[in-house]
Coordinates of C-alpha atoms in Angstrom, one line a residue:
M1 CA -148.6 -82.0 238.4
R2 CA -148.5 -84.2 241.5
S3 CA -148.0 -81.2 243.7
N4 CA -151.0 -79.5 242.1
I5 CA -153.1 -82.6 242.8
K6 CA -151.9 -82.6 246.4
T7 CA -152.9 -78.9 246.7
I8 CA -156.4 -79.5 245.3
I9 CA -156.9 -82.5 247.6
L10 CA -155.8 -80.4 250.6
Y11 CA -158.3 -77.7 249.7
A12 CA -161.0 -80.3 249.2
V13 CA -160.4 -81.8 252.7
L14 CA -160.4 -78.3 254.2
I15 CA -163.8 -77.5 252.6
I16 CA -165.3 -80.8 253.7
G17 CA -164.1 -80.3 257.3
I18 CA -165.6 -76.8 257.3
I19 CA -168.9 -78.1 256.0
I20 CA -169.0 -80.8 258.7
V21 CA -168.3 -78.2 261.4
A22 CA -170.8 -75.7 259.9
S23 CA -173.5 -78.4 259.7
S24 CA -173.0 -79.3 263.3
V25 CA -173.4 -75.6 264.3
L26 CA -176.5 -75.2 262.0
R27 CA -178.2 -78.1 263.6
N28 CA -177.8 -76.6 267.0
I29 CA -179.2 -73.2 266.3
N30 CA -181.1 -71.9 269.3
A31 CA -179.9 -74.9 271.3
D32 CA -179.5 -74.5 275.1
T33 CA -175.8 -75.1 276.0
K34 CA -176.4 -75.4 279.8
L35 CA -177.7 -78.9 279.7
E36 CA -176.7 -81.9 277.6
Y37 CA -179.2 -84.1 276.0
S38 CA -178.6 -86.9 278.5
E39 CA -179.1 -84.4 281.4
I40 CA -182.5 -83.4 280.0
I41 CA -183.5 -87.1 279.7
D42 CA -182.5 -87.4 283.4
L43 CA -184.9 -84.6 284.3
F44 CA -187.8 -86.7 283.0
Y45 CA -186.9 -89.8 284.8
E46 CA -186.2 -87.9 288.1
D47 CA -189.8 -86.6 287.8
K48 CA -188.6 -83.0 287.8
V49 CA -190.5 -82.0 284.6
E50 CA -193.7 -80.0 285.1
K51 CA -194.5 -79.7 281.4
F52 CA -192.9 -79.9 278.0
E53 CA -193.7 -79.4 274.4
I54 CA -192.2 -80.1 271.0
N55 CA -193.1 -77.7 268.1
S56 CA -193.2 -78.5 264.4
R57 CA -189.5 -77.6 264.0
N58 CA -188.4 -80.3 266.6
I59 CA -187.6 -77.7 269.2
L60 CA -188.1 -79.1 272.7
T61 CA -189.1 -76.8 275.5
V62 CA -188.9 -78.2 279.1
K63 CA -190.1 -76.5 282.3
T64 CA -189.1 -78.0 285.6
I65 CA -191.1 -78.1 288.8
P66 CA -190.8 -75.3 291.4
E67 CA -188.2 -75.9 294.0
K68 CA -188.4 -75.2 297.7
T69 CA -185.4 -73.6 299.5
E70 CA -184.2 -74.4 303.0
D71 CA -186.1 -71.4 304.5
G72 CA -189.3 -72.6 302.9
Q73 CA -189.5 -70.2 299.9
I74 CA -190.7 -71.5 296.5
I75 CA -188.6 -70.9 293.5
E76 CA -190.1 -70.9 290.0
G77 CA -189.0 -73.8 287.8
K78 CA -186.4 -73.4 285.1
T79 CA -187.0 -73.6 281.3
Y80 CA -184.7 -75.4 278.9
T81 CA -184.8 -75.3 275.1
R82 CA -183.0 -77.6 272.8
T83 CA -183.2 -78.6 269.1
L84 CA -183.8 -82.3 268.7
R85 CA -181.8 -84.1 266.1
S86 CA -184.4 -86.8 265.9
L87 CA -188.0 -86.7 267.2
E88 CA -188.3 -90.5 266.9
L89 CA -185.1 -91.0 269.0
F90 CA -186.3 -88.7 271.7
L91 CA -189.7 -90.3 272.0
Y92 CA -188.0 -93.7 272.2
D93 CA -185.7 -92.4 275.0
I94 CA -188.7 -91.1 277.1
K95 CA -191.1 -94.0 276.2
D96 CA -190.9 -95.6 279.7
Y97 CA -191.4 -92.1 281.2
L98 CA -194.6 -91.5 279.2
D99 CA -195.9 -95.0 280.0
G100 CA -195.4 -94.3 283.7
H101 CA -197.2 -91.0 283.4
R102 CA -200.2 -92.8 281.8
E103 CA -200.2 -95.3 284.6
G104 CA -200.2 -92.6 287.2
K105 CA -196.6 -93.3 288.4
I106 CA -195.4 -89.8 287.4
Q107 CA -196.8 -87.2 289.7
N108 CA -195.3 -83.9 288.6
L109 CA -195.9 -83.8 284.9
Q110 CA -199.0 -81.7 284.3
T111 CA -199.2 -81.3 280.5
Y112 CA -197.2 -82.0 277.4
D113 CA -197.7 -81.3 273.7
I114 CA -196.0 -82.9 270.7
A115 CA -196.8 -81.2 267.4
E116 CA -196.6 -82.9 264.0
P117 CA -193.2 -82.2 262.2
A118 CA -193.5 -79.6 259.5
K119 CA -193.1 -80.8 256.0
T120 CA -190.2 -79.0 254.3
S121 CA -188.9 -79.4 250.8
W122 CA -185.6 -81.1 250.3
L123 CA -184.1 -77.9 248.9
L124 CA -184.9 -76.0 252.1
S125 CA -183.4 -78.8 254.1
F126 CA -180.1 -78.6 252.2
L127 CA -180.1 -74.8 252.0
P128 CA -177.7 -74.3 254.9
Y129 CA -175.2 -76.7 253.3
I130 CA -175.6 -75.0 250.0
I131 CA -174.8 -71.6 251.6
V132 CA -171.7 -73.0 253.2
I133 CA -170.5 -74.5 249.9
V134 CA -171.1 -71.2 248.0
V135 CA -169.2 -69.2 250.7
M136 CA -166.3 -71.6 250.5
I137 CA -166.2 -71.4 246.7
V138 CA -166.2 -67.6 246.8
F139 CA -163.4 -67.7 249.4
W140 CA -161.4 -70.0 247.2
I141 CA -161.8 -67.8 244.1
F142 CA -160.6 -64.9 246.2
I143 CA -157.5 -66.8 247.3
M144 CA -156.8 -67.8 243.7
N145 CA -157.1 -64.3 242.4
K146 CA -154.8 -63.0 245.2
S147 CA -152.2 -65.6 244.2
G148 CA -152.4 -64.5 240.5
S149 CA -154.6 -67.4 239.3
G150 CA -158.3 -67.5 238.7
M151 CA -160.6 -70.5 239.0
G152 CA -160.6 -70.8 235.3
N153 CA -156.8 -71.3 235.4
I154 CA -156.6 -74.0 238.1
A155 CA -155.6 -76.5 235.5
N156 CA -153.0 -74.1 234.2
F157 CA -151.1 -73.6 237.5
G158 CA -148.1 -75.4 236.1
K159 CA -148.3 -73.7 232.7
S160 CA -145.4 -71.4 231.7
R161 CA -146.1 -67.7 231.6
A162 CA -143.5 -67.1 228.9
R163 CA -144.5 -64.6 226.2
M164 CA -143.8 -65.6 222.6
A165 CA -142.7 -62.7 220.4
E166 CA -145.2 -62.1 217.6
P167 CA -143.8 -63.1 214.2
D168 CA -145.5 -60.2 212.4
K169 CA -144.2 -57.6 214.8
K170 CA -141.1 -55.7 213.7
R171 CA -138.0 -57.5 214.8
V172 CA -135.2 -55.9 216.9
L173 CA -131.9 -56.2 215.1
F174 CA -128.3 -55.4 216.2
S175 CA -128.5 -52.2 214.2
D176 CA -131.1 -51.0 216.7
V177 CA -128.7 -51.5 219.6
A178 CA -126.1 -48.8 220.0
G179 CA -123.2 -48.4 222.4
A180 CA -122.6 -52.1 222.9
D181 CA -120.2 -53.1 220.1
E182 CA -118.2 -55.7 222.2
E183 CA -121.4 -57.3 223.6
K184 CA -122.9 -57.6 220.1
E185 CA -119.7 -59.1 218.8
E186 CA -119.8 -61.9 221.4
L187 CA -123.5 -62.6 220.6
R188 CA -123.0 -62.7 216.8
E189 CA -121.5 -66.2 217.2
I190 CA -124.8 -67.4 218.8
V191 CA -126.7 -65.9 215.9
E192 CA -124.5 -67.6 213.4
F193 CA -124.9 -71.0 215.0
L194 CA -128.7 -70.6 215.1
K195 CA -128.6 -69.7 211.4
N196 CA -126.1 -72.2 210.2
P197 CA -125.6 -75.0 212.8
D198 CA -124.1 -77.5 210.3
K199 CA -120.9 -75.4 210.0
Y200 CA -120.2 -75.9 213.7
R201 CA -121.3 -79.6 213.8
K202 CA -118.9 -80.6 211.1
L203 CA -116.0 -79.3 213.2
G204 CA -117.4 -80.9 216.3
A205 CA -117.8 -77.6 218.1
K206 CA -120.5 -77.2 220.7
I207 CA -122.4 -73.9 221.1
P208 CA -122.7 -72.7 224.6
H209 CA -125.8 -73.8 226.5
G210 CA -126.5 -70.4 227.8
V211 CA -125.3 -66.8 228.1
L212 CA -125.8 -64.6 231.1
L213 CA -126.0 -60.8 230.5
Q214 CA -125.0 -58.9 233.6
G215 CA -124.8 -55.2 234.2
P216 CA -126.4 -52.1 235.8
P217 CA -130.1 -51.4 235.2
G218 CA -130.9 -49.7 231.9
T219 CA -127.9 -50.8 229.9
G220 CA -129.9 -52.7 227.3
K221 CA -129.6 -56.4 228.4
T222 CA -133.2 -57.2 227.4
L223 CA -132.8 -55.3 224.1
L224 CA -129.6 -57.3 223.3
A225 CA -131.5 -60.6 223.9
K226 CA -134.3 -59.5 221.6
A227 CA -131.7 -58.5 219.0
V228 CA -130.2 -62.0 219.1
A229 CA -133.6 -63.6 218.4
G230 CA -134.4 -60.9 215.7
E231 CA -131.1 -61.5 213.9
A232 CA -131.4 -65.3 214.0
G233 CA -135.1 -65.2 213.0
V234 CA -136.1 -67.8 215.6
P235 CA -139.0 -67.9 218.1
F236 CA -138.3 -65.8 221.2
L237 CA -139.8 -66.9 224.6
S238 CA -139.3 -64.2 227.3
I239 CA -140.2 -64.7 230.9
S240 CA -139.3 -62.9 234.2
G241 CA -137.7 -64.9 237.0
S242 CA -140.5 -63.8 239.3
D243 CA -143.1 -65.5 237.1
F244 CA -141.8 -68.9 238.2
V245 CA -142.2 -68.2 241.9
E246 CA -145.7 -68.9 243.5
M247 CA -147.1 -69.5 247.0
Y248 CA -148.0 -73.1 246.0
V249 CA -145.3 -75.7 246.3
G250 CA -144.3 -77.3 243.0
V251 CA -145.9 -74.7 240.7
G252 CA -142.6 -73.0 239.8
A253 CA -140.9 -76.3 238.9
S254 CA -143.9 -77.3 236.8
R255 CA -143.7 -74.0 234.9
V256 CA -140.0 -74.5 234.2
R257 CA -140.8 -77.9 232.7
D258 CA -143.6 -76.5 230.6
L259 CA -141.3 -73.6 229.4
F260 CA -138.6 -76.0 228.1
E261 CA -141.2 -78.3 226.6
T262 CA -142.7 -75.4 224.7
A263 CA -139.3 -74.2 223.5
K264 CA -138.3 -77.7 222.3
K265 CA -141.3 -77.9 220.0
A266 CA -139.7 -75.4 217.6
P267 CA -136.8 -76.3 215.4
A268 CA -134.8 -73.6 217.0
S269 CA -135.7 -71.1 219.7
I270 CA -134.4 -68.8 222.4
I271 CA -135.5 -68.7 226.0
F272 CA -134.9 -65.4 227.7
I273 CA -135.2 -65.3 231.5
D274 CA -135.1 -61.7 232.7
E275 CA -134.1 -60.9 236.3
I276 CA -133.0 -64.5 236.8
D277 CA -131.8 -63.6 240.4
A278 CA -135.4 -63.8 241.5
V279 CA -135.3 -67.6 241.1
G280 CA -131.6 -68.3 240.8
R281 CA -130.3 -67.2 244.3
H282 CA -127.9 -69.6 245.9
R283 CA -129.5 -72.4 247.8
G284 CA -129.7 -72.5 251.6
A285 CA -130.5 -68.8 252.0
G286 CA -134.3 -69.1 251.9
L287 CA -136.9 -70.1 254.5
G288 CA -137.9 -73.7 255.0
G289 CA -134.5 -75.2 255.6
G290 CA -133.6 -75.3 251.9
H291 CA -136.9 -76.9 250.7
D292 CA -138.9 -73.8 249.9
E293 CA -140.7 -73.3 246.6
R294 CA -138.0 -71.1 245.1
E295 CA -135.3 -73.7 245.6
Q296 CA -137.4 -76.4 244.1
T297 CA -137.8 -74.2 241.1
L298 CA -134.1 -73.6 240.8
N299 CA -133.4 -77.3 241.1
Q300 CA -135.8 -78.0 238.2
L301 CA -134.2 -75.2 236.2
L302 CA -130.7 -76.8 236.7
A303 CA -132.0 -80.2 235.7
E304 CA -133.7 -78.8 232.5
M305 CA -130.5 -77.0 231.5
D306 CA -128.6 -80.2 231.8
G307 CA -131.3 -82.2 229.9
F308 CA -131.5 -80.3 226.6
D309 CA -129.2 -80.6 223.5
S310 CA -128.0 -77.2 222.3
S311 CA -127.1 -78.7 219.0
K312 CA -130.9 -78.8 218.2
G313 CA -131.1 -75.1 218.3
L314 CA -132.4 -74.4 221.8
F315 CA -130.5 -71.6 223.5
I316 CA -130.9 -69.8 226.8
L317 CA -130.3 -66.1 227.5
A318 CA -130.6 -64.6 231.0
A319 CA -130.2 -61.1 232.4
T320 CA -129.4 -59.9 235.9
N321 CA -128.0 -57.0 237.8
R322 CA -127.1 -59.1 240.8
P323 CA -124.7 -61.8 239.6
E324 CA -123.1 -62.2 243.0
V325 CA -126.3 -63.8 244.5
L326 CA -126.7 -66.5 241.8
D327 CA -126.1 -70.1 242.7
K328 CA -122.7 -71.4 241.7
A329 CA -124.3 -74.5 240.0
L330 CA -126.2 -72.2 237.7
L331 CA -123.0 -70.5 236.5
R332 CA -120.8 -73.6 235.9
P333 CA -119.8 -74.5 232.3
G334 CA -122.6 -76.5 230.7
R335 CA -125.3 -74.2 231.9
F336 CA -124.4 -70.6 231.6
D337 CA -121.1 -71.0 229.8
R338 CA -120.6 -67.4 229.1
R339 CA -121.0 -64.3 231.2
I340 CA -121.1 -61.1 229.2
P341 CA -120.9 -57.8 231.1
V342 CA -123.1 -55.1 229.7
E343 CA -121.6 -52.0 231.2
L344 CA -122.5 -48.3 231.1
P345 CA -121.7 -46.9 227.6
D346 CA -118.5 -44.9 227.0
L347 CA -118.4 -41.5 225.3
K348 CA -118.7 -42.9 221.8
G349 CA -121.4 -45.3 222.9
R350 CA -123.4 -42.5 224.5
E351 CA -123.2 -40.5 221.3
E352 CA -124.4 -43.4 219.2
I353 CA -127.3 -44.2 221.6
L354 CA -128.4 -40.5 221.5
K355 CA -128.4 -40.6 217.8
V356 CA -130.5 -43.8 217.7
H357 CA -133.2 -42.3 220.0
A358 CA -133.0 -38.9 218.3
K359 CA -134.2 -40.5 215.0
K360 CA -137.7 -40.7 216.6
I361 CA -138.0 -37.0 217.2
K362 CA -137.4 -33.8 215.2
I363 CA -134.1 -32.1 216.1
A364 CA -132.4 -28.9 214.9
D365 CA -129.4 -29.2 212.6
S366 CA -127.2 -27.4 215.2
V367 CA -127.5 -30.2 217.8
R368 CA -124.1 -31.6 218.8
F369 CA -124.4 -35.0 220.2
D370 CA -120.7 -35.2 221.2
E371 CA -121.2 -32.3 223.6
I372 CA -124.4 -33.8 225.0
A373 CA -122.7 -37.2 225.4
K374 CA -119.9 -35.5 227.4
A375 CA -122.3 -33.8 229.7
A376 CA -124.2 -37.1 230.2
A377 CA -121.2 -39.0 231.6
G378 CA -122.2 -42.1 233.6
A379 CA -125.7 -42.3 232.0
S380 CA -127.2 -45.6 231.0
G381 CA -129.0 -46.3 227.7
A382 CA -132.4 -45.9 229.4
E383 CA -131.4 -42.6 230.9
L384 CA -130.1 -41.3 227.6
A385 CA -133.4 -42.3 226.0
N386 CA -135.1 -40.3 228.8
I387 CA -132.9 -37.3 228.1
V388 CA -133.9 -37.3 224.4
N389 CA -137.6 -37.6 225.4
E390 CA -137.3 -34.8 227.9
A391 CA -135.7 -32.6 225.2
A392 CA -138.7 -33.3 222.9
L393 CA -141.2 -32.5 225.7
R394 CA -139.4 -29.2 226.5
A395 CA -139.5 -28.2 222.8
V396 CA -143.2 -28.8 222.7
R397 CA -143.8 -26.9 225.9
D398 CA -141.9 -23.9 224.5
G399 CA -143.8 -24.0 221.2
R400 CA -140.8 -25.1 219.0
K401 CA -141.0 -27.5 216.1
F402 CA -137.5 -28.9 216.7
A403 CA -135.5 -29.9 219.8
T404 CA -132.5 -27.6 220.1
Q405 CA -129.1 -28.0 221.8
A406 CA -130.5 -26.0 224.8
D407 CA -133.3 -28.4 225.1
F408 CA -130.9 -31.4 225.4
E409 CA -128.7 -29.6 227.9
E410 CA -131.7 -28.7 230.0
S411 CA -133.0 -32.3 229.8
I412 CA -129.6 -33.5 231.2
E413 CA -130.1 -31.2 234.1
V414 CA -133.7 -32.4 234.6
V415 CA -132.4 -36.0 234.8
I416 CA -129.6 -35.1 237.2
A417 CA -131.2 -32.5 239.4
G418 CA -134.9 -32.4 238.5
Y419 CA -137.0 -29.6 237.0
Q420 CA -136.6 -26.0 237.9
K421 CA -138.7 -25.2 240.9
K422 CA -140.1 -21.8 239.9
N423 CA -142.4 -21.4 242.8
R424 CA -139.5 -21.6 245.3
V425 CA -138.2 -18.0 245.7
L426 CA -135.1 -17.5 247.7
S427 CA -134.6 -14.4 249.8
N428 CA -131.8 -12.1 248.7
K429 CA -129.6 -13.3 251.6
E430 CA -130.1 -16.9 250.8
K431 CA -129.6 -16.3 247.1
L432 CA -126.3 -14.6 247.9
I433 CA -125.2 -17.5 250.1
V434 CA -126.0 -20.0 247.4
A435 CA -124.1 -17.9 244.8
Y436 CA -120.9 -17.8 247.0
H437 CA -121.4 -21.5 247.8
E438 CA -121.5 -22.6 244.1
I439 CA -118.7 -20.3 243.1
G440 CA -116.7 -21.8 245.9
H441 CA -117.0 -25.2 244.3
A442 CA -116.2 -23.9 240.8
L443 CA -113.2 -21.7 241.9
V444 CA -111.6 -24.5 243.9
A445 CA -112.1 -26.9 240.9
A446 CA -110.7 -24.4 238.4
K447 CA -107.5 -23.6 240.5
Q448 CA -106.6 -27.3 240.8
T449 CA -104.5 -28.8 237.9
E450 CA -106.2 -32.2 237.7
S451 CA -109.9 -31.3 237.9
A452 CA -112.7 -31.6 235.3
P453 CA -113.5 -28.2 233.7
V454 CA -116.5 -26.3 234.9
H455 CA -119.4 -26.6 232.4
K456 CA -122.2 -24.7 234.1
I457 CA -123.1 -23.0 237.4
T458 CA -126.7 -22.2 238.5
I459 CA -128.5 -21.0 241.6
I460 CA -132.0 -21.8 240.3
P461 CA -133.6 -24.3 242.8
R462 CA -134.5 -27.7 241.5
T463 CA -137.2 -30.2 242.4
S464 CA -134.6 -32.6 243.7
G465 CA -134.1 -30.2 246.6
A466 CA -130.9 -28.6 245.3
L467 CA -130.8 -24.8 245.6
G468 CA -128.1 -24.7 243.0
Y469 CA -125.3 -26.8 241.5
T470 CA -122.0 -26.7 239.7
M471 CA -121.6 -29.1 236.7
Q472 CA -118.2 -30.3 235.7
V473 CA -117.7 -32.2 232.4
D474 CA -114.5 -34.1 231.5
D475 CA -113.2 -33.9 228.0
G476 CA -113.4 -37.7 227.7
D477 CA -113.9 -40.9 229.6
H478 CA -111.6 -41.7 232.4
Y479 CA -111.3 -45.3 233.8
L480 CA -108.6 -44.6 236.3
M481 CA -108.3 -41.9 238.9
T482 CA -105.1 -41.0 240.7
K483 CA -104.7 -40.2 244.3
E484 CA -104.2 -36.5 243.5
E485 CA -107.4 -36.4 241.4
L486 CA -109.5 -38.0 244.1
A487 CA -108.1 -35.6 246.7
N488 CA -108.9 -32.7 244.4
K489 CA -112.5 -33.9 244.1
I490 CA -112.7 -33.9 247.9
A491 CA -111.4 -30.3 248.0
T492 CA -113.9 -29.3 245.4
F493 CA -116.7 -30.8 247.5
T494 CA -115.6 -28.7 250.5
G495 CA -115.2 -25.5 248.5
G496 CA -118.9 -24.5 249.0
R497 CA -118.7 -24.7 252.8
A498 CA -115.3 -23.0 252.7
A499 CA -116.7 -20.0 250.8
E500 CA -119.6 -19.7 253.3
E501 CA -117.1 -19.7 256.2
L502 CA -114.8 -17.2 254.5
I503 CA -117.4 -14.7 253.5
F504 CA -120.2 -15.0 256.0
H505 CA -118.2 -16.3 259.0
S506 CA -121.0 -18.9 259.4
I507 CA -122.2 -22.1 257.9
T508 CA -125.6 -23.4 256.6
T509 CA -127.2 -26.7 255.9
G510 CA -126.6 -26.3 252.1
A511 CA -123.4 -28.5 252.2
S512 CA -125.1 -31.7 253.4
N513 CA -124.7 -33.5 250.1
D514 CA -121.2 -32.2 249.7
I515 CA -120.3 -33.6 253.1
E516 CA -121.8 -37.0 252.3
Q517 CA -119.9 -37.2 248.9
A518 CA -116.6 -36.1 250.4
T519 CA -116.8 -38.5 253.3
K520 CA -117.7 -41.4 251.0
L521 CA -114.8 -40.7 248.7
A522 CA -112.3 -40.2 251.5
R523 CA -113.4 -43.5 253.1
A524 CA -113.0 -45.3 249.8
M525 CA -109.5 -44.0 249.3
I526 CA -108.4 -45.4 252.6
S527 CA -110.4 -48.6 253.0
R528 CA -110.7 -49.8 249.4
Y529 CA -108.1 -48.1 247.2
G530 CA -105.1 -48.5 249.5
M531 CA -104.2 -44.8 249.3
S532 CA -103.1 -44.5 253.0
E533 CA -99.6 -45.2 254.3
D534 CA -101.1 -46.5 257.6
F535 CA -103.0 -49.4 256.0
D536 CA -100.9 -49.8 252.8
M537 CA -102.6 -52.3 250.4
V538 CA -105.0 -53.9 252.9
A539 CA -108.7 -53.8 252.1
M540 CA -110.8 -52.7 255.0
E541 CA -114.1 -52.7 253.2
N542 CA -115.9 -55.1 250.9
V543 CA -118.2 -53.9 248.2
T544 CA -121.3 -56.0 247.3
N545 CA -124.1 -55.4 244.8
Q546 CA -121.8 -53.4 242.5
Y547 CA -124.5 -52.8 239.9
L548 CA -127.1 -51.5 242.3
G549 CA -125.4 -48.8 244.3
G550 CA -122.4 -50.7 245.6
D551 CA -123.3 -51.5 249.2
S552 CA -120.2 -51.9 251.3
S553 CA -119.4 -53.5 254.7
L554 CA -116.3 -53.1 256.8
S555 CA -114.2 -56.2 257.4
C556 CA -111.8 -55.1 260.1
S557 CA -111.7 -55.0 263.9
F558 CA -113.3 -52.3 266.0
E559 CA -109.9 -50.8 266.8
T560 CA -109.1 -50.5 263.1
Q561 CA -112.5 -49.0 262.4
T562 CA -111.8 -46.3 265.0
L563 CA -108.4 -45.6 263.4
L564 CA -110.0 -45.6 259.9
D565 CA -112.6 -43.0 261.0
K566 CA -109.8 -40.9 262.3
K567 CA -107.9 -41.0 259.0
V568 CA -111.0 -40.1 257.1
V569 CA -111.5 -37.0 259.2
E570 CA -107.9 -36.0 258.8
L571 CA -108.1 -36.4 255.0
V572 CA -111.3 -34.4 254.6
R573 CA -110.0 -31.7 257.0
R574 CA -106.7 -31.4 255.0
E575 CA -108.6 -30.9 251.7
H576 CA -111.0 -28.5 253.4
E577 CA -108.1 -26.4 254.5
K578 CA -106.6 -26.5 251.0
A579 CA -110.0 -25.3 249.6
T580 CA -110.0 -22.4 252.1
K581 CA -106.5 -21.4 251.1
I582 CA -107.4 -21.4 247.4
L583 CA -110.4 -19.2 248.0
T584 CA -108.5 -16.8 250.3
D585 CA -105.8 -16.4 247.7
N586 CA -108.5 -15.6 245.1
I587 CA -111.0 -13.7 247.2
G588 CA -111.3 -10.9 244.7
K589 CA -112.4 -13.3 241.9
L590 CA -114.7 -15.0 244.4
H591 CA -116.5 -11.7 245.0
E592 CA -116.6 -10.8 241.4
I593 CA -117.9 -14.1 240.0
A594 CA -120.4 -14.6 242.9
K595 CA -121.8 -11.1 242.2
Y596 CA -122.1 -12.0 238.5
L597 CA -123.9 -15.3 239.3
Y598 CA -126.2 -13.5 241.8
E599 CA -127.3 -11.2 239.0
H600 CA -127.6 -13.7 236.2
E601 CA -128.6 -16.8 238.2
T602 CA -127.0 -19.1 235.6
I603 CA -123.6 -18.8 233.9
T604 CA -121.8 -21.1 231.5
G605 CA -118.3 -22.5 231.9
E606 CA -117.0 -20.2 229.2
E607 CA -118.4 -17.1 231.1
F608 CA -116.9 -18.4 234.3
M609 CA -113.4 -18.9 232.8
K610 CA -113.5 -15.6 231.0
I611 CA -114.1 -13.6 234.3
L612 CA -111.6 -15.8 236.1
N613 CA -108.8 -15.1 233.6
E614 CA -109.5 -11.4 233.3
K615 CA -106.8 -9.3 234.9
P616 CA -108.2 -6.9 237.5
D617 CA -108.3 -3.2 236.6
E618 CA -105.4 -1.3 238.1

């Protein structure tokens, strides 16, 4: 609150200063800036004034006597104009001069005229000041709105922006959360404590102060937090970490205090801070030498988490997908005692999530969620929800009353590669090149023993920019990959380019994404996975931000980087040569399946394997 008062005082001083400056300017409208007031008075007493007049608005006009140059020419006198601050003061300053004029001691003054001051209302006199004040108020309102606060909310700067879940609204329960069985099991203990705290108090056990949910975007961290509150039947205050941070110093800390004070008013409640990394970054990394607004807010959050008693039913949940940037003091026991990873769902979890979202739409009885879950490997809960919605939209577009298996399979392709780009028509030559390119991928994958089965091949362009793609689907989830499996993936990536070289004796730009994926995988094998005899089990690369793309940085000397690049090139080249040999040994099937794909544009994995396993006619 003190910081808010300081901010208001600062703005008040600023406004007063601007008013003073503006009033000074307004008083000198039309004032001549060539001569100061004292210099004009000197003109009178040096007898250089020929005539002067003062009008009803206190504007003084002075004309000097003509001057004679050295060659005898006469120069017309100059005219000066100035607004008088006070007519009485001016007349007092030239009193002796006017007395001398009446006594005949002043020779050059010919005429003068002093008009009666005009009578103006007090409102008109203060009008310039009123205008300045109004302009400043408008400017201040603009600044407040830009910062997210209106003039009506000045007193609420330090108020928390937490949203209280409506009691009448349907509660989210653990039954609404699928594919996170382990996470729900860990959170059930929190629910049990909030429902029956005496059972824990009798034993002397202390419930954790807080739980941090961490994982990739879209895995259901916020949904889990709502389910905890729904199961426990307690008030749920949710706020985003960015809501604490403002441009005004002290506002964030005040909002933290208000948030905890609001939560403590209830017998039991849950505070949920989403994207806590916005306010919980480790200190010393911001601007202002460690004293910026964000760090003050974090300090207040740390103090509040130390200051409340969890036995009274107050509990804190937070979510982030950047746990590596959080301040260590925030993660110590006594604040966030538990860290629960909310990872991407496995095969069974994906199937359960699809079933939960499919309850909201009409689906055909023939839909097999196990097959859809296999094809959607690596998808998050949010992406699976999007897949179900896309299937429903496709069914409506095609005039069906139910979403079919084909709708779900197409929706997976939409999420992966985008919609079909029907207005992009490839020439016959380009279509043929793409057909051979995709069959090159599929054939190399099928002829290697440790590769995922081919599920679908298409040469229909997509809105993502892909002219075609080959989809491989594993029979189940794999959490470990051998060196041989990774090498086979690199060979599969190079299969498209190898087919172009083998058939057309030329190369195209269509392999750009394949090259990127093959290079990335080969570098990881050598620099991170220790799959090189030259570097053994030495890490050459550090991965940060694992949940948001996995940015990496090399941690080795320049000489080692050069050798690392050389080994990456050798590995990709070796797998490229292997892919070329596989296609050369099966060139007849390459021609046959590519021709079939060229004619049909899309073939399934079953069709591909059937043609591949057919014996050629003798």
